[in-house]
Amino acid sequence: MSEKHTLLRVEDLTVRYRTRGADGRAAVDGVSLTVGRGEFVSIVGESGSGKSTTIHAALRLLPPSARVEATALELNGHDTARWKDRELARLRGPFVGFVPQDPGTSLNPVKRVGAQVLEALRLHRRVESGPGRELAVAKLATAGLRDPQRVYRQYPHELSGGMKQRVLIAIALANDPALLVADEPTSALDVTVQKVILDHLAHLRDTLGLGVLLVTHDLGVAAERSDRLIVMQHGRIVEEGPAARIVTDPRHDYTRRLVAAAPTRHSTRLTSTGTRLESGGRPSPGATPKPGSASSTGTGSSTGRVLTPPTVIGSSPERATPAPKATRALLEVRELTKTFAHGGVRAVDRVSLAVRAGTTHALVGESGAGKSTVARIAAGFTAPDSGQVWFDGARIDGLSRGKLRPIRREIQFVYQNPYSSLDPKFTVAQIIAEPLVALGLLPRGPRRHERVRELLDDVALSREHLARRPAELSGGQRQRVAVARALAAGPRVLVLDEAVSALDVSVQAQILRLLVDLQHQQGLTYLFITHDLGVVRLVADEVTVMRAGAVVESGSVTDVFEQPTQDYTRRLLDAVPAGEPDRAAVAAVVA
């Protein structure tokens, strides 16, 4: 750091929010950090750790309800702690560019992309239409957009998620800043698009000498590109140092848990603890492991934040236990096609796959690959244009709603976003009871209440959660409630549509462990939809890779991961974080 000009310095930062019902705890407590020219620094930690509050405080972007105290808040050597907005505007843009998290809400939907880049340019300089257009197009090109002239004329809704994120980078770069601050810029993107965006940030650091401050909950993503990592928990920095050292030799228990929880392409499959979990995540009294299962137990909590550490089969991909070979197909689709009338898009093109009873079949691919459409057809929610759906040896496509009703009980969905899939007005008890009422299984009475409590036990939540509403739950707790609701009908198949993609990596690991345990205990079959091949390695027996509506490759997880036959599969695998930084950097630290 001594050789690098310091672009950002934060010293002893504390932030508290003045809101009704606040208990006075600091959202950020005593945080100090620096970023130098040409340096890539990442702040990592779970949701609520104070990452975003820290950078918003450093840039003076917090709302009036935030009370900020700091020994220093310096940008380019200027202490901005008491600057007015007009003074700060001289540094925002020309010195520091900011890339917000969600391009869907950060871009104006009724303005063309070019107008929005021009708007950023004109905040700090006078530019005529002709030169301004050329400069805006150049910024779009610098941000990595392949056809900047076309993008300049488009509206945000005409762009993919990755392209929108690049537009935000172009806007942040409009006035040639020395420092780029990015707040979770890839959290909503496919793994391949995520890799491209973050690689481009590293490229800008290398070519333009930018200082980059990245906020992310994904330690694996940060480690591969960062010079330094700052790990935050509960508003405090718990560990800081070179990325290579943090990943290879984490010294704080929380950092070790983050490293252990991050799925990578070299992860090995989770296996069940072999015990039934009580509401605290503990095995129930008298529970005995099933033959051949791991018998280790661990502690938990009523919040679902701590579970038994993941047990893996083998210590390397080569030693992973292969999937069972003799089970029959419980759910099968044959030669499915589906075209949506709007735009004539062929969403599914002659897709076939079989999900064997008691196993997990992963369906992977980027956004728009057709994964969710296949899942909805398989579950009877969407009718195919052609092809067949078979469940337990009987064909179910084309059945009337009445005849499909008992099948719906057997095949249940767990949706992607636990923040929108639960009715915010319902209590947890009402949410879990919903299928029992809707399907006429236990419409009323004490037996229904008893069953709801049993389901809460199944997903390792305490009964004190029954009267709570979704807003009072964490993301992991909400997804546990969603799983309990799906289990209420007594299904044999769960369709999990990106069920862990919206969760922090450690919470994701807990939900994956829960799913593995439930499968072991109840003999469940999973169709697991995801774009993350690191997660696939943890839970799946077989995998089907989709691209543009068609199957690209299918087989056992071991075969597809170790010997992929298609270039597209190889690209997906290459985009999965390896879980460590550049090996040369590791060697330097070890030496």
C-alpha positions as a printed Julia matrix, in Angstrom:
591×3 Matrix{Float64}:
   0.0     0.0     0.0
   2.83    2.41    0.71
   3.73    2.48   -3.0
   0.17    3.17   -4.12
  -1.51    6.55   -4.0
  -4.42    6.22   -1.55
  -7.74    6.91   -3.28
 -10.07    6.05   -0.4
  -9.4     6.06    3.32
 -11.98    5.22    5.96
 -10.95    5.23    9.59
 -12.96    4.13   12.64
 -16.35    4.33   10.87
 -19.48    3.73   12.92
 -23.02    3.94   11.53
 -26.3     3.79   13.46
 -29.81    4.2    12.08
 -32.33    6.41   13.84
 -35.54    4.46   13.25
 -38.55    3.57   15.32
 -37.9     0.44   17.33
 -34.15    0.52   16.72
 -32.17   -0.96   19.59
 -29.16    1.31   19.17
 -26.84   -1.35   17.78
 -24.36   -0.14   15.2
 -24.87   -1.32   11.61
 -21.14   -0.62   11.11
 -18.81   -0.56   14.1
 -15.23    0.74   14.0
 -14.43   -0.09   10.37
 -11.2     1.14    8.79
 -10.05    0.47    5.22
  -8.04    1.9     2.33
  -7.97    1.44   -1.44
  -4.93    2.46   -3.5
  -4.54    3.28   -7.17
  -4.45    0.12   -9.26
  -5.59   -2.0    -6.33
  -8.51   -4.45   -6.32
 -10.03   -4.74   -2.84
 -13.13   -6.79   -1.99
 -15.38   -6.6     1.07
 -17.07   -9.95    1.69
 -19.66  -11.16    4.17
 -23.28  -12.24    4.47
 -26.32  -10.02    4.12
 -26.54   -7.72    7.13
 -22.8    -7.74    7.75
 -22.52   -4.01    6.98
 -20.74   -4.2     3.62
 -23.05   -1.94    1.64
 -23.55    0.46    4.55
 -19.76    0.85    4.74
 -19.31    1.88    1.13
 -22.41    4.07    1.09
 -21.08    5.85    4.18
 -17.65    6.26    2.55
 -19.29    7.91   -0.46
 -21.73    9.92    1.7
 -24.76    8.23    0.13
 -26.62    7.17    3.27
 -30.12    8.49    4.09
 -30.69   11.18    6.77
 -31.76    8.49    9.25
 -28.14    7.25    9.4
 -25.87    8.72   12.05
 -22.29    8.49   10.79
 -19.22    8.9    12.95
 -15.67    8.52   11.64
 -12.15    9.73   12.32
 -11.65   10.06    8.55
 -13.7     9.75    5.35
 -11.18   10.68    2.68
 -11.46   10.65   -1.1
  -8.21   11.45   -2.9
  -6.82   12.98    0.29
  -9.83   15.22    0.92
 -11.72   14.68    4.18
 -15.33   14.8     2.98
 -17.02   14.15    6.33
 -18.44   17.67    6.55
 -18.7    18.53    2.86
 -22.0    19.72    1.42
 -23.63   17.87   -1.48
 -22.46   20.51   -3.97
 -18.85   20.01   -2.89
 -19.22   16.22   -3.01
 -20.58   16.42   -6.55
 -17.16   17.63   -7.7
 -15.68   14.27   -6.69
 -18.56   11.94   -7.55
 -18.1    11.07  -11.2
 -14.78   12.75  -11.98
 -12.95   10.95   -9.14
 -15.16    8.05   -8.02
 -17.65    6.02  -10.04
 -20.33    3.9    -8.39
 -21.9     0.72   -9.81
 -25.13   -0.15   -7.93
 -26.39   -3.68   -7.36
 -29.57   -4.0    -9.43
 -29.46   -2.82  -13.06
 -33.18   -3.51  -13.34
 -34.03   -0.7   -10.93
 -30.97    1.54  -11.46
 -31.6     2.33  -15.13
 -34.45    4.57  -16.3
 -36.81    2.27  -18.26
 -38.19    5.08  -20.47
 -34.82    6.53  -21.54
 -32.56    5.06  -24.17
 -29.2     3.83  -22.95
 -27.29    6.51  -24.82
 -29.28    9.31  -23.18
 -28.44    7.92  -19.75
 -24.71    7.78  -20.46
 -24.87   11.32  -21.91
 -26.65   12.5   -18.77
 -23.72   11.31  -16.66
 -21.25   13.02  -18.99
 -23.08   16.34  -18.92
 -23.14   16.5   -15.14
 -19.44   17.39  -15.18
 -18.61   18.77  -18.63
 -20.11   20.57  -21.57
 -20.46   18.3   -24.57
 -22.26   18.93  -27.84
 -24.55   16.28  -29.31
 -22.09   14.91  -31.88
 -18.97   14.64  -29.7
 -21.14   13.59  -26.75
 -22.57   10.69  -28.72
 -19.11    9.56  -29.78
 -17.87    9.75  -26.21
 -20.89    7.85  -24.86
 -20.42    5.1   -27.45
 -16.73    4.92  -26.5
 -17.65    4.48  -22.83
 -20.06    1.68  -23.72
 -17.24    0.01  -25.64
 -14.85    0.47  -22.7
 -17.43   -1.26  -20.49
 -17.17   -4.29  -22.77
 -20.35   -4.02  -24.87
 -19.71   -5.62  -28.25
 -21.99   -3.42  -30.36
 -21.98   -0.07  -28.55
 -23.64    1.78  -31.44
 -26.69   -0.48  -31.26
 -26.79   -0.5   -27.47
 -26.68    3.31  -27.49
 -30.06    3.33  -29.27
 -31.72    0.63  -27.16
 -33.91    0.78  -24.08
 -32.91   -1.12  -20.92
 -35.65   -3.73  -21.36
 -34.09   -4.75  -24.66
 -30.85   -5.78  -22.94
 -29.86   -8.88  -21.0
 -28.91   -8.66  -17.33
 -25.21   -8.75  -18.14
 -25.55   -6.0   -20.75
 -27.47   -3.8   -18.3
 -24.72   -4.24  -15.75
 -22.15   -3.18  -18.35
 -24.23   -0.06  -19.06
 -24.01    0.83  -15.36
 -20.24    0.36  -15.56
 -20.15    2.67  -18.62
 -22.09    5.33  -16.68
 -19.71    4.95  -13.74
 -16.73    5.35  -16.1
 -18.24    8.31  -17.98
 -16.02   10.91  -16.32
 -12.82    8.87  -16.11
 -12.76    8.21  -12.35
  -9.69    6.96  -10.53
 -11.78    4.79   -8.2
 -14.63    2.4    -9.08
 -16.9     1.17   -6.28
 -19.2    -1.75   -7.15
 -21.95   -2.96   -4.8
 -22.83   -6.62   -5.5
 -22.69   -5.97   -9.27
 -23.13   -9.62  -10.28
 -25.36  -11.11   -7.57
 -28.34  -11.49   -9.94
 -26.34  -12.74  -12.94
 -25.57  -16.18  -14.36
 -22.2   -17.62  -13.42
 -20.8   -17.15  -16.95
 -21.98  -13.52  -17.15
 -20.69  -12.95  -13.62
 -17.24  -14.13  -14.67
 -17.2   -11.85  -17.72
 -18.23   -8.77  -15.71
 -15.72   -9.34  -12.92
 -12.94  -10.21  -15.35
 -13.67   -6.92  -17.09
 -13.4    -4.99  -13.81
 -10.0    -6.6   -13.29
  -9.1    -5.68  -16.88
 -10.03   -2.03  -16.24
  -7.85   -2.1   -13.13
  -4.93   -3.43  -15.19
  -5.35   -1.18  -18.24
  -6.58    2.09  -16.71
  -4.92    1.86  -13.32
  -8.3     2.07  -11.58
  -8.68    1.36   -7.92
 -11.58   -1.08   -7.51
 -13.61   -1.64   -4.34
 -15.98   -4.61   -4.78
 -18.72   -5.59   -2.33
 -19.89   -9.21   -2.57
 -21.2   -12.07   -0.43
 -19.34  -14.59   -2.6
 -15.87  -15.26   -1.23
 -14.9   -17.49   -4.17
 -15.71  -14.76   -6.69
 -13.76  -12.16   -4.72
 -10.71  -14.33   -4.09
  -9.97  -14.99   -7.75
  -9.5   -11.32   -8.64
  -8.69   -9.36   -5.52
  -5.38   -8.15   -4.15
  -6.85   -7.84   -0.65
  -9.94   -9.19    1.07
 -11.84   -7.57    3.94
 -14.19   -9.97    5.74
 -17.09   -8.4     7.67
 -19.52   -9.89   10.18
 -22.13   -8.05   12.26
 -20.81   -4.66   11.17
 -17.18   -5.32   12.07
 -14.07   -6.38   10.17
 -13.09   -9.81   11.47
 -10.22  -10.49    9.06
  -8.23   -8.61    6.43
  -5.24   -9.48    4.31
  -3.95  -10.66    0.91
  -6.57  -12.69   -0.95
  -4.23  -15.64   -1.36
  -3.57  -15.84    2.37
  -7.22  -15.38    3.4
  -8.37  -18.28    1.22
  -5.51  -20.68    1.9
  -5.04  -19.86    5.59
  -8.17  -18.2     7.07
  -7.56  -17.26   10.68
 -11.0   -16.27   11.92
 -13.68  -18.91   12.49
 -16.24  -16.94   10.46
 -13.86  -16.71    7.49
 -13.21  -20.43    7.71
 -16.97  -21.06    7.58
 -17.33  -18.83    4.52
 -14.49  -20.65    2.76
 -15.96  -24.04    3.65
 -19.47  -23.07    2.55
 -18.54  -21.75   -0.9
 -19.36  -24.34   -3.61
 -16.7   -24.77   -6.3
 -16.29  -26.96   -9.37
 -14.13  -29.26   -7.22
 -16.69  -29.67   -4.42
 -17.78  -33.19   -3.5
 -21.32  -34.39   -2.88
 -22.98  -33.81    0.47
 -24.25  -36.88    2.26
 -26.93  -36.97    4.94
 -26.16  -36.91    8.64
 -28.58  -39.84    8.81
 -30.57  -38.27   11.66
 -33.86  -36.48   11.96
 -33.48  -32.8    12.91
 -35.42  -31.18   15.7
 -36.36  -27.53   15.68
 -32.9   -26.46   16.74
 -31.19  -28.43   14.02
 -30.37  -31.18   16.53
 -31.04  -34.88   15.96
 -34.18  -36.0    17.73
 -33.84  -38.22   20.82
 -33.48  -41.87   19.94
 -32.85  -41.21   16.26
 -30.57  -43.77   14.69
 -28.61  -43.34   11.47
 -29.75  -45.33    8.51
 -27.37  -48.11    7.51
 -24.37  -46.79    5.67
 -25.02  -43.17    6.55
 -22.79  -40.77    8.4
 -23.59  -40.68   12.09
 -22.08  -37.35   13.0
 -24.31  -34.82   14.72
 -23.98  -31.14   15.42
 -25.53  -28.16   17.07
 -28.06  -25.83   15.62
 -30.26  -22.9    16.46
 -33.86  -21.99   16.21
 -33.03  -19.44   13.59
 -31.64  -22.05   11.24
 -28.3   -20.2    11.06
 -26.16  -23.12   12.22
 -26.4   -26.73   11.13
 -24.17  -29.75   11.13
 -21.07  -29.03    9.02
 -21.43  -30.5     5.54
 -20.36  -34.13    5.28
 -18.9   -34.99    1.89
 -18.4   -38.29    0.18
 -14.73  -38.74   -0.51
 -12.05  -36.07   -0.38
 -11.66  -35.46   -4.08
 -13.79  -35.64   -7.22
 -12.16  -38.92   -8.13
 -13.29  -40.53   -4.86
 -16.88  -39.27   -4.93
 -19.44  -42.03   -4.56
 -21.28  -42.54   -7.88
 -25.02  -42.15   -8.17
 -27.22  -45.2    -7.61
 -27.7   -47.2   -10.82
 -30.73  -49.43  -10.33
 -33.6   -47.1    -9.51
 -36.44  -46.55  -11.98
 -37.5   -43.25  -13.52
 -40.18  -41.61  -11.37
 -40.55  -38.44  -13.44
 -39.74  -38.37  -17.14
 -40.18  -35.98  -20.06
 -39.84  -37.08  -23.67
 -39.23  -34.87  -26.7
 -40.82  -31.78  -25.14
 -41.3   -28.66  -27.24
 -42.75  -25.32  -26.24
 -43.01  -22.08  -28.22
 -44.35  -18.91  -26.64
 -46.63  -16.93  -28.93
 -45.13  -13.54  -28.03
 -42.1   -13.21  -30.29
 -42.33  -16.81  -31.46
 -39.59  -17.87  -29.04
 -38.85  -21.62  -28.99
 -38.29  -21.98  -25.25
 -38.0   -25.79  -25.25
 -36.77  -27.8   -28.22
 -37.17  -31.61  -28.07
 -35.99  -31.99  -24.49
 -35.89  -35.42  -22.85
 -34.72  -36.36  -19.37
 -35.52  -38.92  -16.68
 -35.41  -38.32  -12.92
 -34.83  -41.58  -11.07
 -36.65  -42.25   -7.81
 -34.76  -41.15   -4.71
 -32.09  -39.23   -6.65
 -31.4   -35.6    -7.53
 -31.34  -34.63  -11.19
 -29.94  -31.17  -11.85
 -31.07  -29.12  -14.85
 -28.52  -26.4   -15.51
 -27.93  -23.58  -17.95
 -27.91  -19.81  -18.21
 -30.97  -17.58  -17.97
 -33.23  -18.16  -20.95
 -32.02  -21.73  -21.49
 -35.51  -23.11  -20.91
 -34.88  -24.8   -17.57
 -37.85  -23.34  -15.71
 -40.19  -23.98  -18.64
 -39.23  -27.67  -18.63
 -39.78  -27.78  -14.87
 -43.24  -26.2   -15.13
 -44.23  -28.62  -17.88
 -42.97  -31.57  -15.84
 -45.01  -30.42  -12.82
 -48.17  -29.92  -14.87
 -48.28  -26.12  -14.61
 -47.62  -25.48  -18.32
 -48.82  -27.52  -21.29
 -46.23  -28.54  -23.9
 -46.81  -28.0   -27.62
 -45.68  -31.57  -28.18
 -43.95  -34.35  -26.29
 -44.88  -36.44  -23.28
 -44.66  -36.23  -19.47
 -44.65  -39.46  -17.44
 -45.0   -39.84  -13.68
 -44.67  -43.18  -11.92
 -45.24  -45.08  -15.15
 -48.36  -43.14  -16.22
 -48.59  -40.41  -18.84
 -49.87  -37.15  -17.29
 -49.61  -34.5   -20.03
 -53.03  -33.58  -21.41
 -54.91  -34.61  -18.27
 -57.84  -32.48  -17.19
 -57.46  -30.22  -14.17
 -59.46  -32.62  -12.05
 -57.37  -35.65  -12.99
 -54.18  -33.65  -12.56
 -55.1   -32.62   -9.02
 -53.75  -35.77   -7.28
 -50.56  -35.53   -9.37
 -50.03  -31.97   -8.11
 -49.98  -33.38   -4.6
 -47.17  -35.73   -5.62
 -45.06  -33.04   -7.35
 -44.46  -29.83   -5.39
 -42.54  -26.65   -6.25
 -40.03  -24.61   -4.24
 -39.54  -21.26   -5.95
 -36.45  -19.12   -6.33
 -37.12  -16.05   -4.25
 -38.12  -16.59   -0.62
 -38.88  -12.86   -0.39
 -41.7   -13.01   -2.95
 -42.93  -16.62   -2.87
 -44.52  -16.31    0.58
 -47.7   -14.3     1.25
 -46.53  -11.38    3.43
 -49.91  -11.21    5.22
 -49.88  -14.85    6.33
 -48.22  -16.22    9.43
 -45.8   -19.12    9.08
 -48.5   -21.47   10.39
 -50.95  -20.26    7.72
 -48.37  -20.55    4.95
 -47.45  -24.14    5.81
 -51.11  -25.11    6.24
 -52.1   -23.67    2.85
 -51.61  -26.92    0.82
 -53.35  -28.95    3.53
 -56.42  -26.75    3.11
 -56.26  -26.27   -0.67
 -55.89  -29.99   -1.38
 -58.48  -30.98    1.21
 -55.98  -33.09    3.14
 -56.47  -31.6     6.61
 -58.8   -28.64    6.15
 -59.33  -27.97    9.87
 -58.93  -29.23   13.42
 -56.14  -30.13   15.84
 -54.6   -32.71   13.5
 -53.87  -29.97   10.97
 -52.13  -27.87   13.66
 -50.14  -30.9    14.75
 -49.08  -31.58   11.16
 -47.93  -27.96   10.73
 -45.77  -28.28   13.84
 -44.3   -31.54   12.52
 -43.4   -29.86    9.24
 -41.71  -27.01   11.09
 -39.65  -29.62   12.93
 -38.76  -31.24    9.6
 -37.11  -28.03    8.36
 -35.32  -27.32   11.66
 -37.29  -24.24   12.74
 -38.55  -23.75   16.27
 -42.27  -23.48   16.98
 -41.85  -19.88   18.08
 -41.79  -19.07   14.36
 -45.39  -20.21   13.83
 -46.89  -16.82   14.66
 -44.32  -14.82   12.7
 -44.79  -13.32    9.25
 -42.26  -13.47    6.39
 -40.97   -9.93    7.08
 -39.81  -11.15   10.51
 -37.69  -13.97    9.04
 -34.24  -14.11    7.48
 -33.79  -15.32    3.9
 -32.73  -18.77    5.06
 -35.69  -19.05    7.42
 -38.09  -18.02    4.65
 -36.75  -20.68    2.33
 -37.13  -23.29    5.09
 -40.77  -22.24    5.39
 -41.13  -22.6     1.6
 -39.7   -26.14    1.81
 -42.08  -26.99    4.69
 -45.02  -25.74    2.64
 -43.97  -27.94   -0.29
 -43.65  -30.96    2.02
 -47.12  -30.41    3.51
 -48.84  -32.26    0.68
 -46.66  -35.35    1.2
 -45.02  -35.2    -2.25
 -42.67  -37.73   -3.75
 -40.98  -35.17   -6.02
 -39.79  -31.66   -5.23
 -39.03  -29.32   -8.13
 -36.54  -26.78   -6.8
 -36.4   -23.83   -9.21
 -33.22  -21.86   -8.34
 -34.21  -22.46   -4.71
 -30.86  -21.36   -3.24
 -29.6   -18.8    -5.78
 -30.96  -15.8    -3.85
 -29.25  -16.82   -0.58
 -25.9   -16.01    0.98
 -23.33  -18.74    0.53
 -23.44  -19.99    4.14
 -27.25  -19.93    4.26
 -27.22  -21.68    0.88
 -25.05  -24.43    2.37
 -27.51  -24.87    5.24
 -30.5   -25.21    2.89
 -28.61  -27.69    0.71
 -27.76  -29.76    3.79
 -31.43  -29.63    4.84
 -32.51  -30.89    1.4
 -30.0   -33.75    1.49
 -31.16  -34.79    4.98
 -34.84  -34.64    3.97
 -34.14  -36.74    0.89
 -32.38  -39.32    3.04
 -35.16  -39.39    5.65
 -38.21  -39.3     3.37
 -36.96  -40.87    0.13
 -37.68  -37.71   -1.85
 -36.81  -37.22   -5.51
 -35.51  -33.81   -6.65
 -35.52  -32.01   -9.98
 -33.03  -29.27   -9.15
 -32.99  -26.21  -11.43
 -29.89  -24.02  -11.22
 -27.35  -22.01  -13.17
 -24.6   -22.78  -10.62
 -22.57  -25.9   -11.36
 -20.75  -25.57   -8.03
 -24.06  -26.25   -6.26
 -24.77  -29.15   -8.63
 -21.63  -30.91   -7.45
 -22.86  -30.74   -3.85
 -26.31  -32.28   -4.27
 -26.9   -33.95   -7.63
 -26.51  -37.5    -8.91
 -27.17  -36.7   -12.56
 -27.14  -33.49  -14.58
 -28.64  -32.24  -17.83
 -27.13  -29.11  -19.41
 -29.43  -26.88  -21.48
 -28.72  -24.04  -23.87
 -31.23  -22.03  -25.94
 -34.03  -24.5   -25.2
 -32.14  -27.67  -26.14
 -30.19  -30.32  -24.25
 -26.45  -29.93  -24.79
 -25.16  -32.7   -22.55
 -26.5   -35.17  -19.98
 -25.03  -37.81  -17.7
 -23.78  -38.53  -14.21
 -22.35  -35.56  -12.35
 -18.93  -37.23  -12.19
 -18.84  -37.85  -15.95
 -20.07  -34.4   -16.95
 -17.74  -32.59  -14.56
 -14.65  -34.68  -15.19
 -15.1   -35.44  -18.89
 -17.43  -32.86  -20.49
 -17.93  -33.5   -24.19
 -19.31  -30.11  -25.24
 -17.57  -26.71  -25.38
 -20.58  -25.02  -23.78
 -20.38  -27.31  -20.74
 -16.67  -26.61  -20.47
 -17.36  -22.86  -20.51
 -19.93  -23.24  -17.74
 -17.46  -25.23  -15.67
 -14.66  -22.73  -16.3
 -16.92  -19.95  -15.02
 -17.46  -21.66  -11.64
 -15.11  -20.11   -9.03
 -12.23  -22.43   -8.26
 -12.37  -21.26   -4.65
  -8.84  -19.88   -4.65
  -6.92  -16.96   -6.16
  -4.29  -17.17   -8.83
  -1.88  -20.02   -8.03
   1.14  -17.74   -8.5
  -0.24  -15.48   -5.78
  -0.76  -18.49   -3.51
   2.8   -19.65   -4.13
   4.11  -16.19   -3.24
   2.25  -16.21    0.06
   3.34  -19.75    0.93
   6.93  -18.88    0.09
